[in-house]
Tab-separated table of C-alpha atoms in Angstrom:
chain	number	residue	atom	x	y	z
A	143	GLU	CA	-5.520	-14.703	17.335
A	144	GLN	CA	-4.628	-11.432	18.956
A	145	ASN	CA	-6.371	-9.432	21.654
A	146	PHE	CA	-6.760	-5.667	21.501
A	147	GLU	CA	-7.991	-3.547	24.374
A	148	LEU	CA	-10.230	-0.679	23.323
A	149	PRO	CA	-10.181	2.668	25.175
A	150	ASP	CA	-13.323	1.706	27.109
A	151	GLY	CA	-11.636	-1.466	28.399
A	152	THR	CA	-13.440	-3.860	26.072
A	153	VAL	CA	-11.160	-6.605	24.789
A	154	LEU	CA	-11.559	-7.457	21.134
A	155	THR	CA	-10.156	-10.728	19.816
A	156	VAL	CA	-9.346	-10.850	16.127
A	157	ALA	CA	-7.945	-13.696	14.116
A	158	GLN	CA	-8.349	-14.202	10.394
A	159	GLU	CA	-9.926	-10.748	10.050
A	160	ARG	CA	-6.515	-9.109	10.553
A	161	PHE	CA	-5.261	-10.619	7.324
A	162	ARG	CA	-8.425	-10.657	5.243
A	163	MET	CA	-8.906	-6.901	5.536
A	164	ALA	CA	-5.366	-6.218	4.363
A	165	GLU	CA	-5.674	-8.756	1.557
A	166	ALA	CA	-8.751	-6.911	0.287
A	167	LEU	CA	-6.499	-3.945	-0.520
A	168	PHE	CA	-4.671	-6.137	-3.027
A	169	GLU	CA	-7.608	-8.305	-4.093
A	170	PRO	CA	-10.854	-6.352	-3.522
A	171	SER	CA	-13.006	-9.139	-4.959
A	172	ILE	CA	-12.530	-11.238	-1.797
A	173	ALA	CA	-14.497	-8.549	0.040
A	174	GLY	CA	-17.164	-8.521	-2.663
A	175	LEU	CA	-15.886	-5.270	-4.158
A	176	ASP	CA	-15.604	-4.528	-7.853
A	177	GLN	CA	-12.741	-2.057	-7.525
A	178	MET	CA	-9.132	-1.689	-8.517
A	179	SER	CA	-6.459	-2.971	-6.142
A	180	ILE	CA	-4.142	-0.534	-4.393
A	181	HIS	CA	-1.029	-1.546	-6.346
A	182	LYS	CA	-2.874	-1.264	-9.668
A	183	MET	CA	-4.022	2.213	-8.652
A	184	VAL	CA	-0.361	3.163	-8.267
A	185	LEU	CA	0.328	1.805	-11.759
A	186	ARG	CA	-2.627	3.707	-13.204
A	187	VAL	CA	-1.514	7.018	-11.711
A	188	ILE	CA	2.103	6.655	-12.841
A	189	GLU	CA	1.087	5.569	-16.347
A	190	GLN	CA	-0.947	8.754	-16.780
A	191	PHE	CA	2.305	10.597	-17.407
A	192	GLU	CA	3.116	10.608	-21.104
A	193	ASP	CA	5.964	8.567	-22.527
A	194	ASN	CA	8.119	11.643	-23.115
A	195	LEU	CA	8.132	12.079	-19.334
A	196	MET	CA	9.588	8.615	-18.670
A	197	PRO	CA	12.253	10.043	-16.304
A	198	VAL	CA	9.406	11.374	-14.152
A	199	GLN	CA	7.721	7.960	-14.166
A	200	LYS	CA	10.984	6.371	-13.028
A	201	GLU	CA	11.225	8.878	-10.162
A	202	PHE	CA	7.719	7.957	-9.041
A	203	TRP	CA	8.454	4.214	-9.145
A	204	GLU	CA	11.580	4.784	-7.060
A	205	ASN	CA	9.925	7.036	-4.462
A	206	LEU	CA	6.642	5.526	-3.313
A	207	VAL	CA	5.759	6.675	0.210
A	208	LEU	CA	3.235	4.856	2.369
A	209	CYS	CA	1.407	6.958	4.923
A	210	GLY	CA	-1.704	6.934	7.064
A	211	GLY	CA	-3.187	4.483	9.509
A	212	THR	CA	-3.862	1.710	7.004
A	213	SER	CA	-0.174	1.677	6.060
A	214	MET	CA	0.543	0.424	9.589
A	215	LEU	CA	-0.996	-2.981	8.823
A	216	GLN	CA	1.530	-5.701	9.533
A	217	GLY	CA	3.346	-6.749	6.354
A	218	LEU	CA	1.751	-4.069	4.164
A	219	PRO	CA	5.015	-2.329	3.144
A	220	GLU	CA	6.610	-5.617	2.091
A	221	ARG	CA	3.536	-6.746	0.187
A	222	MET	CA	3.171	-3.382	-1.518
A	223	SER	CA	6.814	-3.477	-2.532
A	224	LYS	CA	6.435	-6.963	-4.018
A	225	GLU	CA	3.243	-6.163	-5.927
A	226	VAL	CA	4.485	-2.823	-7.264
A	227	GLN	CA	7.811	-4.279	-8.399
A	228	ALA	CA	5.904	-6.881	-10.424
A	229	LEU	CA	4.090	-4.060	-12.264
A	230	CYS	CA	6.886	-1.586	-12.891
A	231	PRO	CA	9.042	-1.573	-16.043
A	232	ASP	CA	11.909	-4.069	-16.227
A	233	ASN	CA	14.560	-1.354	-16.195
A	234	VAL	CA	13.254	0.182	-12.948
A	235	THR	CA	13.538	-0.978	-9.366
A	236	SER	CA	10.661	0.310	-7.299
A	237	LYS	CA	11.248	1.573	-3.780
A	238	VAL	CA	8.503	1.748	-1.185
A	239	PHE	CA	9.260	3.917	1.822
A	240	ALA	CA	7.458	3.144	5.079
A	241	GLU	CA	8.711	5.366	7.892
A	242	PRO	CA	7.947	4.229	11.454
A	243	ASP	CA	5.863	7.384	12.079
A	244	ARG	CA	3.920	7.054	8.800
A	245	LYS	CA	0.638	6.818	10.679
A	246	HIS	CA	0.796	10.579	11.261
A	247	LEU	CA	2.404	11.696	7.976
A	248	PRO	CA	-0.874	12.806	6.358
A	249	TRP	CA	-1.275	15.297	9.222
A	250	VAL	CA	2.299	16.579	9.372
A	251	GLY	CA	3.156	16.288	5.678
A	252	ALA	CA	5.144	13.582	3.930
């Protein structure tokens, strides 16, 4: 369990919810959603480039940037890295970048 104080002074205690919400990004069915997981969305986007552009696909696999508030979830960069590496081609090592200020990157530009 962890306590969070809201701006109005209300204290919110969360436990299992902290992890279940993040897990739903990788396994949406646990939240009752029939949607694609976040790591499979990455695969789908990269695979849309034709085979003759394989060097471009490799560049994408090696330069994945997490940004936005959701990317600040504890353990998300490590989990994303693990899941993406399992999906990428054998001859490629994926790299997931998670800068400390990534929460604000959508506003300032990544």
